[in-house]
PDB file of N, CA and C in Angstrom:
ATOM      1  N   UNK A   1       0.894  -1.032   0.005  1.00  0.00           N
ATOM      2  CA  UNK A   1       0.256  -0.087   0.048  1.00  0.00           C
ATOM      3  C   UNK A   1       0.833   1.274  -0.200  1.00  0.00           C
ATOM      4  N   UNK A   2       2.172   1.204   0.299  1.00  0.00           N
ATOM      5  CA  UNK A   2       3.069   2.234   0.376  1.00  0.00           C
ATOM      6  C   UNK A   2       3.433   2.766  -1.105  1.00  0.00           C
ATOM      7  N   UNK A   3       2.861   2.057  -2.107  1.00  0.00           N
ATOM      8  CA  UNK A   3       3.072   2.650  -3.503  1.00  0.00           C
ATOM      9  C   UNK A   3       1.737   2.843  -4.086  1.00  0.00           C
ATOM     10  N   UNK A   4       1.392   3.861  -4.332  1.00  0.00           N
ATOM     11  CA  UNK A   4      -0.179   4.486  -4.952  1.00  0.00           C
ATOM     12  C   UNK A   4      -0.258   3.740  -6.390  1.00  0.00           C
ATOM     13  N   UNK A   5       0.644   3.128  -7.022  1.00  0.00           N
ATOM     14  CA  UNK A   5       0.679   2.815  -8.426  1.00  0.00           C
ATOM     15  C   UNK A   5      -0.353   1.693  -8.754  1.00  0.00           C
ATOM     16  N   UNK A   6      -0.656   0.986  -7.428  1.00  0.00           N
ATOM     17  CA  UNK A   6      -1.802  -0.024  -7.464  1.00  0.00           C
ATOM     18  C   UNK A   6      -3.205   0.599  -7.477  1.00  0.00           C
ATOM     19  N   UNK A   7      -3.315   2.082  -7.391  1.00  0.00           N
ATOM     20  CA  UNK A   7      -4.604   2.767  -7.591  1.00  0.00           C
ATOM     21  C   UNK A   7      -4.693   3.026  -9.157  1.00  0.00           C
ATOM     22  N   UNK A   8      -6.165   2.770  -9.691  1.00  0.00           N
ATOM     23  CA  UNK A   8      -6.533   3.344 -10.933  1.00  0.00           C
ATOM     24  C   UNK A   8      -6.838   4.754 -10.771  1.00  0.00           C
ATOM     25  N   UNK A   9      -5.843   5.758 -11.276  1.00  0.00           N
ATOM     26  CA  UNK A   9      -6.115   7.123 -11.119  1.00  0.00           C
ATOM     27  C   UNK A   9      -6.999   7.712 -12.509  1.00  0.00           C
ATOM     28  N   UNK A  10      -7.030   7.196 -13.534  1.00  0.00           N
ATOM     29  CA  UNK A  10      -7.683   7.844 -14.791  1.00  0.00           C
ATOM     30  C   UNK A  10      -7.181   9.241 -14.982  1.00  0.00           C
ATOM     31  N   UNK A  11      -5.953   9.389 -14.818  1.00  0.00           N
ATOM     32  CA  UNK A  11      -5.293  10.771 -15.066  1.00  0.00           C
ATOM     33  C   UNK A  11      -6.147  11.698 -14.248  1.00  0.00           C
ATOM     34  N   UNK A  12      -6.623  11.246 -12.953  1.00  0.00           N
ATOM     35  CA  UNK A  12      -7.129  12.411 -12.130  1.00  0.00           C
ATOM     36  C   UNK A  12      -6.434  12.238 -10.916  1.00  0.00           C
ATOM     37  N   UNK A  13      -5.979  13.430 -10.358  1.00  0.00           N
ATOM     38  CA  UNK A  13      -5.215  13.273  -9.057  1.00  0.00           C
ATOM     39  C   UNK A  13      -5.936  14.201  -8.178  1.00  0.00           C
ATOM     40  N   UNK A  14      -6.848  14.021  -7.279  1.00  0.00           N
ATOM     41  CA  UNK A  14      -7.759  15.016  -6.396  1.00  0.00           C
ATOM     42  C   UNK A  14      -7.049  14.901  -5.139  1.00  0.00           C
ATOM     43  N   UNK A  15      -7.465  15.948  -4.488  1.00  0.00           N
ATOM     44  CA  UNK A  15      -7.068  15.912  -3.059  1.00  0.00           C
ATOM     45  C   UNK A  15      -7.671  15.087  -2.092  1.00  0.00           C
ATOM     46  N   UNK A  16      -8.897  14.606  -2.277  1.00  0.00           N
ATOM     47  CA  UNK A  16      -9.523  13.565  -1.706  1.00  0.00           C
ATOM     48  C   UNK A  16      -8.836  12.396  -1.835  1.00  0.00           C
ATOM     49  N   UNK A  17      -8.765  11.935  -3.128  1.00  0.00           N
ATOM     50  CA  UNK A  17      -7.913  10.858  -3.261  1.00  0.00           C
ATOM     51  C   UNK A  17      -6.411  10.696  -2.524  1.00  0.00           C
ATOM     52  N   UNK A  18      -5.871  11.618  -2.763  1.00  0.00           N
ATOM     53  CA  UNK A  18      -4.450  11.998  -2.181  1.00  0.00           C
ATOM     54  C   UNK A  18      -4.542  11.639  -0.596  1.00  0.00           C
ATOM     55  N   UNK A  19      -5.721  12.330  -0.053  1.00  0.00           N
ATOM     56  CA  UNK A  19      -5.853  12.436   1.461  1.00  0.00           C
ATOM     57  C   UNK A  19      -6.077  10.653   1.639  1.00  0.00           C
ATOM     58  N   UNK A  20      -6.883   9.918   1.169  1.00  0.00           N
ATOM     59  CA  UNK A  20      -7.059   8.572   1.435  1.00  0.00           C
ATOM     60  C   UNK A  20      -5.879   7.743   1.189  1.00  0.00           C
ATOM     61  N   UNK A  21      -5.138   7.900   0.255  1.00  0.00           N
ATOM     62  CA  UNK A  21      -4.103   7.278  -0.234  1.00  0.00           C
ATOM     63  C   UNK A  21      -2.901   7.407   1.064  1.00  0.00           C
ATOM     64  N   UNK A  22      -2.601   8.633   1.386  1.00  0.00           N
ATOM     65  CA  UNK A  22      -1.405   8.952   2.303  1.00  0.00           C
ATOM     66  C   UNK A  22      -2.175   8.441   3.649  1.00  0.00           C
ATOM     67  N   UNK A  23      -3.430   8.308   3.908  1.00  0.00           N
ATOM     68  CA  UNK A  23      -3.955   7.834   5.244  1.00  0.00           C
ATOM     69  C   UNK A  23      -3.710   6.433   5.238  1.00  0.00           C
ATOM     70  N   UNK A  24      -3.892   5.438   4.200  1.00  0.00           N
ATOM     71  CA  UNK A  24      -3.714   4.251   4.229  1.00  0.00           C
ATOM     72  C   UNK A  24      -2.488   3.786   4.055  1.00  0.00           C
ATOM     73  N   UNK A  25      -1.429   4.655   3.566  1.00  0.00           N
ATOM     74  CA  UNK A  25      -0.047   4.472   3.883  1.00  0.00           C
ATOM     75  C   UNK A  25       0.694   4.559   5.203  1.00  0.00           C
ATOM     76  N   UNK A  26       0.163   5.688   5.692  1.00  0.00           N
ATOM     77  CA  UNK A  26       0.489   5.988   7.235  1.00  0.00           C
ATOM     78  C   UNK A  26       0.167   4.828   8.288  1.00  0.00           C
ATOM     79  N   UNK A  27      -0.985   4.132   7.940  1.00  0.00           N
ATOM     80  CA  UNK A  27      -1.571   3.315   8.722  1.00  0.00           C
ATOM     81  C   UNK A  27      -1.499   1.865   8.374  1.00  0.00           C
ATOM     82  N   UNK A  28      -0.876   1.675   7.446  1.00  0.00           N
ATOM     83  CA  UNK A  28      -0.406   0.376   6.813  1.00  0.00           C
ATOM     84  C   UNK A  28      -0.279  -0.783   7.699  1.00  0.00           C
ATOM     85  N   UNK A  29       0.817  -0.288   8.764  1.00  0.00           N
ATOM     86  CA  UNK A  29       1.256  -1.144   9.456  1.00  0.00           C
ATOM     87  C   UNK A  29       0.501  -1.672  10.523  1.00  0.00           C
ATOM     88  N   UNK A  30      -0.334  -0.616  10.875  1.00  0.00           N
ATOM     89  CA  UNK A  30      -1.330  -0.979  12.142  1.00  0.00           C
ATOM     90  C   UNK A  30      -2.556  -1.789  11.527  1.00  0.00           C
ATOM     91  N   UNK A  31      -2.814  -1.459  10.273  1.00  0.00           N
ATOM     92  CA  UNK A  31      -3.884  -2.216   9.645  1.00  0.00           C
ATOM     93  C   UNK A  31      -3.666  -3.675   9.249  1.00  0.00           C
ATOM     94  N   UNK A  32      -2.250  -3.998   9.037  1.00  0.00           N
ATOM     95  CA  UNK A  32      -1.879  -5.103   8.639  1.00  0.00           C
ATOM     96  C   UNK A  32      -0.972  -5.985   9.596  1.00  0.00           C
ATOM     97  N   UNK A  33      -1.339  -5.500  10.999  1.00  0.00           N
ATOM     98  CA  UNK A  33      -0.405  -6.137  12.017  1.00  0.00           C
ATOM     99  C   UNK A  33      -0.669  -7.500  12.231  1.00  0.00           C
ATOM    100  N   UNK A  34      -1.877  -8.035  11.662  1.00  0.00           N
ATOM    101  CA  UNK A  34      -2.190  -9.689  11.476  1.00  0.00           C
ATOM    102  C   UNK A  34      -1.693 -10.362  10.487  1.00  0.00           C
ATOM    103  N   UNK A  35      -1.226  -9.460   9.351  1.00  0.00           N
ATOM    104  CA  UNK A  35      -0.731  -9.857   8.095  1.00  0.00           C
ATOM    105  C   UNK A  35      -1.959 -10.471   7.010  1.00  0.00           C
ATOM    106  N   UNK A  36      -3.156  -9.921   7.286  1.00  0.00           N
ATOM    107  CA  UNK A  36      -4.162 -10.453   6.675  1.00  0.00           C
ATOM    108  C   UNK A  36      -4.710  -9.785   5.309  1.00  0.00           C
ATOM    109  N   UNK A  37      -3.971  -8.677   5.351  1.00  0.00           N
ATOM    110  CA  UNK A  37      -4.234  -7.857   3.820  1.00  0.00           C
ATOM    111  C   UNK A  37      -3.989  -8.514   2.537  1.00  0.00           C
ATOM    112  N   UNK A  38      -2.863  -9.359   2.452  1.00  0.00           N
ATOM    113  CA  UNK A  38      -2.550 -10.137   1.336  1.00  0.00           C
ATOM    114  C   UNK A  38      -2.859 -11.818   1.484  1.00  0.00           C
ATOM    115  N   UNK A  39      -2.729 -12.184   2.612  1.00  0.00           N
ATOM    116  CA  UNK A  39      -3.133 -13.640   3.116  1.00  0.00           C
ATOM    117  C   UNK A  39      -4.564 -14.056   2.985  1.00  0.00           C
ATOM    118  N   UNK A  40      -5.261 -13.375   3.457  1.00  0.00           N
ATOM    119  CA  UNK A  40      -6.736 -13.632   3.575  1.00  0.00           C
ATOM    120  C   UNK A  40      -7.736 -12.830   2.900  1.00  0.00           C
ATOM    121  N   UNK A  41      -7.363 -12.378   1.832  1.00  0.00           N
ATOM    122  CA  UNK A  41      -8.406 -11.659   0.864  1.00  0.00           C
ATOM    123  C   UNK A  41      -9.667 -12.362   0.376  1.00  0.00           C
ATOM    124  N   UNK A  42     -10.884 -11.859   1.023  1.00  0.00           N
ATOM    125  CA  UNK A  42     -12.013 -12.672   0.270  1.00  0.00           C
ATOM    126  C   UNK A  42     -12.634 -11.788  -0.677  1.00  0.00           C
ATOM    127  N   UNK A  43     -12.367 -12.180  -2.006  1.00  0.00           N
ATOM    128  CA  UNK A  43     -12.873 -11.463  -3.200  1.00  0.00           C
ATOM    129  C   UNK A  43     -14.152 -11.736  -3.640  1.00  0.00           C
ATOM    130  N   UNK A  44     -15.198 -10.667  -3.484  1.00  0.00           N
ATOM    131  CA  UNK A  44     -16.640 -10.826  -3.949  1.00  0.00           C
ATOM    132  C   UNK A  44     -16.975 -10.143  -5.148  1.00  0.00           C
ATOM    133  N   UNK A  45     -18.008 -10.388  -5.670  1.00  0.00           N
ATOM    134  CA  UNK A  45     -18.467  -9.793  -7.099  1.00  0.00           C
ATOM    135  C   UNK A  45     -19.433  -9.023  -6.478  1.00  0.00           C
ATOM    136  N   UNK A  46     -19.747  -7.766  -7.265  1.00  0.00           N
ATOM    137  CA  UNK A  46     -21.074  -6.583  -7.043  1.00  0.00           C
ATOM    138  C   UNK A  46     -21.114  -6.138  -8.320  1.00  0.00           C
ATOM    139  N   UNK A  47     -22.231  -5.388  -8.662  1.00  0.00           N
ATOM    140  CA  UNK A  47     -22.484  -4.859  -9.611  1.00  0.00           C
ATOM    141  C   UNK A  47     -22.706  -3.366  -9.433  1.00  0.00           C
ATOM    142  N   UNK A  48     -22.014  -2.709 -10.054  1.00  0.00           N
ATOM    143  CA  UNK A  48     -21.911  -1.115  -9.670  1.00  0.00           C
ATOM    144  C   UNK A  48     -22.934  -0.453 -10.915  1.00  0.00           C
ATOM    145  N   UNK A  49     -22.930   0.784 -11.022  1.00  0.00           N
ATOM    146  CA  UNK A  49     -23.594   1.663 -12.149  1.00  0.00           C
ATOM    147  C   UNK A  49     -23.162   1.269 -13.300  1.00  0.00           C
ATOM    148  N   UNK A  50     -24.327   1.152 -13.990  1.00  0.00           N
ATOM    149  CA  UNK A  50     -24.613   0.838 -15.357  1.00  0.00           C
ATOM    150  C   UNK A  50     -24.373  -0.737 -15.723  1.00  0.00           C
ATOM    151  N   UNK A  51     -24.673  -1.325 -14.593  1.00  0.00           N
ATOM    152  CA  UNK A  51     -24.590  -2.766 -14.451  1.00  0.00           C
ATOM    153  C   UNK A  51     -22.986  -3.026 -14.893  1.00  0.00           C
ATOM    154  N   UNK A  52     -22.124  -2.633 -14.478  1.00  0.00           N
ATOM    155  CA  UNK A  52     -20.809  -3.113 -14.908  1.00  0.00           C
ATOM    156  C   UNK A  52     -20.381  -4.209 -13.548  1.00  0.00           C
ATOM    157  N   UNK A  53     -19.906  -5.077 -14.207  1.00  0.00           N
ATOM    158  CA  UNK A  53     -19.270  -6.147 -12.994  1.00  0.00           C
ATOM    159  C   UNK A  53     -18.143  -5.698 -12.331  1.00  0.00           C
ATOM    160  N   UNK A  54     -17.910  -5.782 -11.062  1.00  0.00           N
ATOM    161  CA  UNK A  54     -16.657  -5.302 -10.101  1.00  0.00           C
ATOM    162  C   UNK A  54     -16.328  -6.549  -9.276  1.00  0.00           C
ATOM    163  N   UNK A  55     -15.281  -6.443  -8.796  1.00  0.00           N
ATOM    164  CA  UNK A  55     -15.053  -7.678  -7.840  1.00  0.00           C
ATOM    165  C   UNK A  55     -14.509  -6.294  -6.533  1.00  0.00           C
ATOM    166  N   UNK A  56     -14.765  -6.881  -5.214  1.00  0.00           N
ATOM    167  CA  UNK A  56     -14.404  -6.095  -4.367  1.00  0.00           C
ATOM    168  C   UNK A  56     -13.579  -6.825  -3.061  1.00  0.00           C
ATOM    169  N   UNK A  57     -12.947  -6.328  -2.191  1.00  0.00           N
ATOM    170  CA  UNK A  57     -12.533  -6.774  -0.766  1.00  0.00           C
ATOM    171  C   UNK A  57     -12.655  -5.900   0.116  1.00  0.00           C
ATOM    172  N   UNK A  58     -13.343  -6.305   1.225  1.00  0.00           N
ATOM    173  CA  UNK A  58     -13.785  -5.624   2.408  1.00  0.00           C
ATOM    174  C   UNK A  58     -12.874  -6.078   3.392  1.00  0.00           C
ATOM    175  N   UNK A  59     -12.512  -5.079   4.433  1.00  0.00           N
ATOM    176  CA  UNK A  59     -11.713  -5.299   5.650  1.00  0.00           C
ATOM    177  C   UNK A  59     -12.295  -4.584   6.684  1.00  0.00           C
ATOM    178  N   UNK A  60     -12.523  -5.055   8.125  1.00  0.00           N
ATOM    179  CA  UNK A  60     -12.800  -4.411   9.155  1.00  0.00           C
ATOM    180  C   UNK A  60     -11.652  -4.044  10.005  1.00  0.00           C
ATOM    181  N   UNK A  61     -11.211  -3.173  10.462  1.00  0.00           N
ATOM    182  CA  UNK A  61     -10.298  -2.929  11.264  1.00  0.00           C
ATOM    183  C   UNK A  61     -10.727  -2.260  12.806  1.00  0.00           C
ATOM    184  N   UNK A  62     -10.234  -2.810  13.592  1.00  0.00           N
ATOM    185  CA  UNK A  62     -10.253  -2.115  15.047  1.00  0.00           C
ATOM    186  C   UNK A  62      -9.083  -1.905  15.725  1.00  0.00           C
ATOM    187  N   UNK A  63      -8.933  -0.457  16.143  1.00  0.00           N
ATOM    188  CA  UNK A  63      -7.944  -0.128  16.832  1.00  0.00           C
ATOM    189  C   UNK A  63      -8.008  -0.416  18.497  1.00  0.00           C
ATOM    190  N   UNK A  64      -7.059   0.103  19.288  1.00  0.00           N
ATOM    191  CA  UNK A  64      -6.986  -0.166  20.445  1.00  0.00           C
ATOM    192  C   UNK A  64      -7.973   0.449  21.392  1.00  0.00           C
ATOM    193  N   UNK A  65      -8.918   1.420  20.798  1.00  0.00           N
ATOM    194  CA  UNK A  65     -10.003   1.830  21.571  1.00  0.00           C
ATOM    195  C   UNK A  65     -11.188   1.245  21.264  1.00  0.00           C
ATOM    196  N   UNK A  66     -11.200   0.239  20.396  1.00  0.00           N
ATOM    197  CA  UNK A  66     -12.363  -0.604  19.821  1.00  0.00           C
ATOM    198  C   UNK A  66     -13.101  -0.172  19.141  1.00  0.00           C
ATOM    199  N   UNK A  67     -12.699   1.116  18.238  1.00  0.00           N
ATOM    200  CA  UNK A  67     -13.154   1.618  17.131  1.00  0.00           C
ATOM    201  C   UNK A  67     -13.110   1.022  15.882  1.00  0.00           C
ATOM    202  N   UNK A  68     -14.088   1.142  14.970  1.00  0.00           N
ATOM    203  CA  UNK A  68     -13.889  -0.015  13.782  1.00  0.00           C
ATOM    204  C   UNK A  68     -13.908   1.248  12.633  1.00  0.00           C
ATOM    205  N   UNK A  69     -12.987   0.921  11.642  1.00  0.00           N
ATOM    206  CA  UNK A  69     -12.807   1.239  10.236  1.00  0.00           C
ATOM    207  C   UNK A  69     -13.015   0.306   9.459  1.00  0.00           C
ATOM    208  N   UNK A  70     -13.945   0.455   8.398  1.00  0.00           N
ATOM    209  CA  UNK A  70     -14.184  -0.373   7.283  1.00  0.00           C
ATOM    210  C   UNK A  70     -13.778   0.016   6.066  1.00  0.00           C
ATOM    211  N   UNK A  71     -12.850  -0.643   5.322  1.00  0.00           N
ATOM    212  CA  UNK A  71     -12.406  -0.138   4.249  1.00  0.00           C
ATOM    213  C   UNK A  71     -12.967  -1.259   3.166  1.00  0.00           C
ATOM    214  N   UNK A  72     -13.275  -0.713   1.805  1.00  0.00           N
ATOM    215  CA  UNK A  72     -13.757  -1.625   0.844  1.00  0.00           C
ATOM    216  C   UNK A  72     -12.878  -0.985  -0.364  1.00  0.00           C
ATOM    217  N   UNK A  73     -12.323  -1.995  -1.018  1.00  0.00           N
ATOM    218  CA  UNK A  73     -11.532  -1.639  -2.349  1.00  0.00           C
ATOM    219  C   UNK A  73     -12.272  -2.307  -3.636  1.00  0.00           C
ATOM    220  N   UNK A  74     -12.677  -1.491  -4.748  1.00  0.00           N
ATOM    221  CA  UNK A  74     -13.219  -2.101  -5.596  1.00  0.00           C
ATOM    222  C   UNK A  74     -12.063  -2.362  -6.718  1.00  0.00           C
ATOM    223  N   UNK A  75     -12.239  -3.393  -7.587  1.00  0.00           N
ATOM    224  CA  UNK A  75     -11.643  -3.725  -8.905  1.00  0.00           C
ATOM    225  C   UNK A  75     -12.282  -3.684 -10.147  1.00  0.00           C
ATOM    226  N   UNK A  76     -12.140  -3.363 -11.097  1.00  0.00           N
ATOM    227  CA  UNK A  76     -12.841  -3.288 -12.270  1.00  0.00           C
ATOM    228  C   UNK A  76     -11.826  -4.077 -13.729  1.00  0.00           C
ATOM    229  N   UNK A  77     -12.750  -4.973 -14.270  1.00  0.00           N
ATOM    230  CA  UNK A  77     -11.812  -5.609 -15.216  1.00  0.00           C
ATOM    231  C   UNK A  77     -11.429  -4.812 -16.405  1.00  0.00           C
ATOM    232  N   UNK A  78     -12.046  -3.593 -16.636  1.00  0.00           N
ATOM    233  CA  UNK A  78     -11.561  -2.822 -17.717  1.00  0.00           C
ATOM    234  C   UNK A  78     -10.303  -2.256 -17.490  1.00  0.00           C
ATOM    235  N   UNK A  79     -10.277  -2.078 -16.276  1.00  0.00           N
ATOM    236  CA  UNK A  79      -8.750  -1.540 -15.572  1.00  0.00           C
ATOM    237  C   UNK A  79      -7.772  -2.010 -15.129  1.00  0.00           C
ATOM    238  N   UNK A  80      -8.162  -3.651 -15.089  1.00  0.00           N
ATOM    239  CA  UNK A  80      -7.315  -4.737 -14.763  1.00  0.00           C
ATOM    240  C   UNK A  80      -7.780  -5.015 -13.059  1.00  0.00           C
ATOM    241  N   UNK A  81      -7.719  -6.354 -12.631  1.00  0.00           N
ATOM    242  CA  UNK A  81      -8.089  -6.506 -11.504  1.00  0.00           C
ATOM    243  C   UNK A  81      -6.912  -6.354 -10.649  1.00  0.00           C
ATOM    244  N   UNK A  82      -5.705  -5.772 -11.174  1.00  0.00           N
ATOM    245  CA  UNK A  82      -4.432  -5.642 -10.293  1.00  0.00           C
ATOM    246  C   UNK A  82      -4.435  -3.989  -9.832  1.00  0.00           C
ATOM    247  N   UNK A  83      -5.468  -3.260 -10.530  1.00  0.00           N
ATOM    248  CA  UNK A  83      -5.544  -2.028  -9.894  1.00  0.00           C
ATOM    249  C   UNK A  83      -6.680  -1.387  -9.170  1.00  0.00           C
ATOM    250  N   UNK A  84      -6.650  -0.935  -7.884  1.00  0.00           N
ATOM    251  CA  UNK A  84      -8.123  -0.487  -7.187  1.00  0.00           C
ATOM    252  C   UNK A  84      -8.647   0.707  -7.901  1.00  0.00           C
ATOM    253  N   UNK A  85      -9.805   0.503  -8.355  1.00  0.00           N
ATOM    254  CA  UNK A  85     -10.621   1.520  -9.094  1.00  0.00           C
ATOM    255  C   UNK A  85     -11.176   2.513  -8.309  1.00  0.00           C
ATOM    256  N   UNK A  86     -11.896   2.109  -7.040  1.00  0.00           N
ATOM    257  CA  UNK A  86     -12.265   2.792  -5.977  1.00  0.00           C
ATOM    258  C   UNK A  86     -12.383   2.368  -4.798  1.00  0.00           C
ATOM    259  N   UNK A  87     -12.365   3.104  -3.794  1.00  0.00           N
ATOM    260  CA  UNK A  87     -12.048   2.824  -2.380  1.00  0.00           C
ATOM    261  C   UNK A  87     -13.279   3.434  -1.521  1.00  0.00           C
ATOM    262  N   UNK A  88     -14.011   2.834  -0.583  1.00  0.00           N
ATOM    263  CA  UNK A  88     -14.914   3.396   0.342  1.00  0.00           C
ATOM    264  C   UNK A  88     -14.517   2.983   1.793  1.00  0.00           C
ATOM    265  N   UNK A  89     -14.484   4.277   2.745  1.00  0.00           N
ATOM    266  CA  UNK A  89     -13.949   3.992   3.690  1.00  0.00           C
ATOM    267  C   UNK A  89     -15.255   4.388   4.866  1.00  0.00           C
ATOM    268  N   UNK A  90     -15.451   3.630   5.730  1.00  0.00           N
ATOM    269  CA  UNK A  90     -16.857   4.039   6.580  1.00  0.00           C
ATOM    270  C   UNK A  90     -16.061   4.095   7.810  1.00  0.00           C
ATOM    271  N   UNK A  91     -16.171   4.917   8.578  1.00  0.00           N
ATOM    272  CA  UNK A  91     -15.609   5.213  10.109  1.00  0.00           C
ATOM    273  C   UNK A  91     -14.973   6.674  10.260  1.00  0.00           C
ATOM    274  N   UNK A  92     -14.728   7.063  11.491  1.00  0.00           N
ATOM    275  CA  UNK A  92     -14.082   8.105  11.747  1.00  0.00           C
ATOM    276  C   UNK A  92     -12.423   8.173  11.470  1.00  0.00           C
ATOM    277  N   UNK A  93     -12.111   8.343  10.149  1.00  0.00           N
ATOM    278  CA  UNK A  93     -10.710   8.380  10.040  1.00  0.00           C
ATOM    279  C   UNK A  93      -9.679   9.036  10.869  1.00  0.00           C
ATOM    280  N   UNK A  94      -9.685  10.276  11.280  1.00  0.00           N
ATOM    281  CA  UNK A  94      -8.741  11.088  12.095  1.00  0.00           C
ATOM    282  C   UNK A  94      -8.885  10.400  13.639  1.00  0.00           C
ATOM    283  N   UNK A  95     -10.079  10.019  14.173  1.00  0.00           N
ATOM    284  CA  UNK A  95     -10.404   9.367  15.251  1.00  0.00           C
ATOM    285  C   UNK A  95      -9.544   8.164  15.415  1.00  0.00           C
ATOM    286  N   UNK A  96      -9.939   7.528  14.390  1.00  0.00           N
ATOM    287  CA  UNK A  96      -9.176   5.795  14.326  1.00  0.00           C
ATOM    288  C   UNK A  96      -7.813   5.895  14.571  1.00  0.00           C
ATOM    289  N   UNK A  97      -7.382   6.623  13.660  1.00  0.00           N
ATOM    290  CA  UNK A  97      -5.708   7.014  13.631  1.00  0.00           C
ATOM    291  C   UNK A  97      -5.150   7.396  15.043  1.00  0.00           C
ATOM    292  N   UNK A  98      -5.623   8.274  15.914  1.00  0.00           N
ATOM    293  CA  UNK A  98      -4.978   8.679  17.072  1.00  0.00           C
ATOM    294  C   UNK A  98      -4.703   7.416  18.050  1.00  0.00           C
TER     295      UNK A  98
END
């Protein structure tokens, strides 16, 4: 996660995406303390807008204060399943990081 080349940018580099990527990079070691990110991915299928088929991986992380952060990474065959097309983070990111 320390290299954002795995994200499909579509030539768009917005501030919100940069914030998410830097947040994931800063917290990667905390999130992957049990080494589950690559060892135990559970890839699922979903249908997004315009009936396009995507795959996604969803992780739930709990910090020492028992606060949960849910991260879902979406992949699209058009961009390649080795590129993250879209991310969705549910939870209070600044509070979880402290």
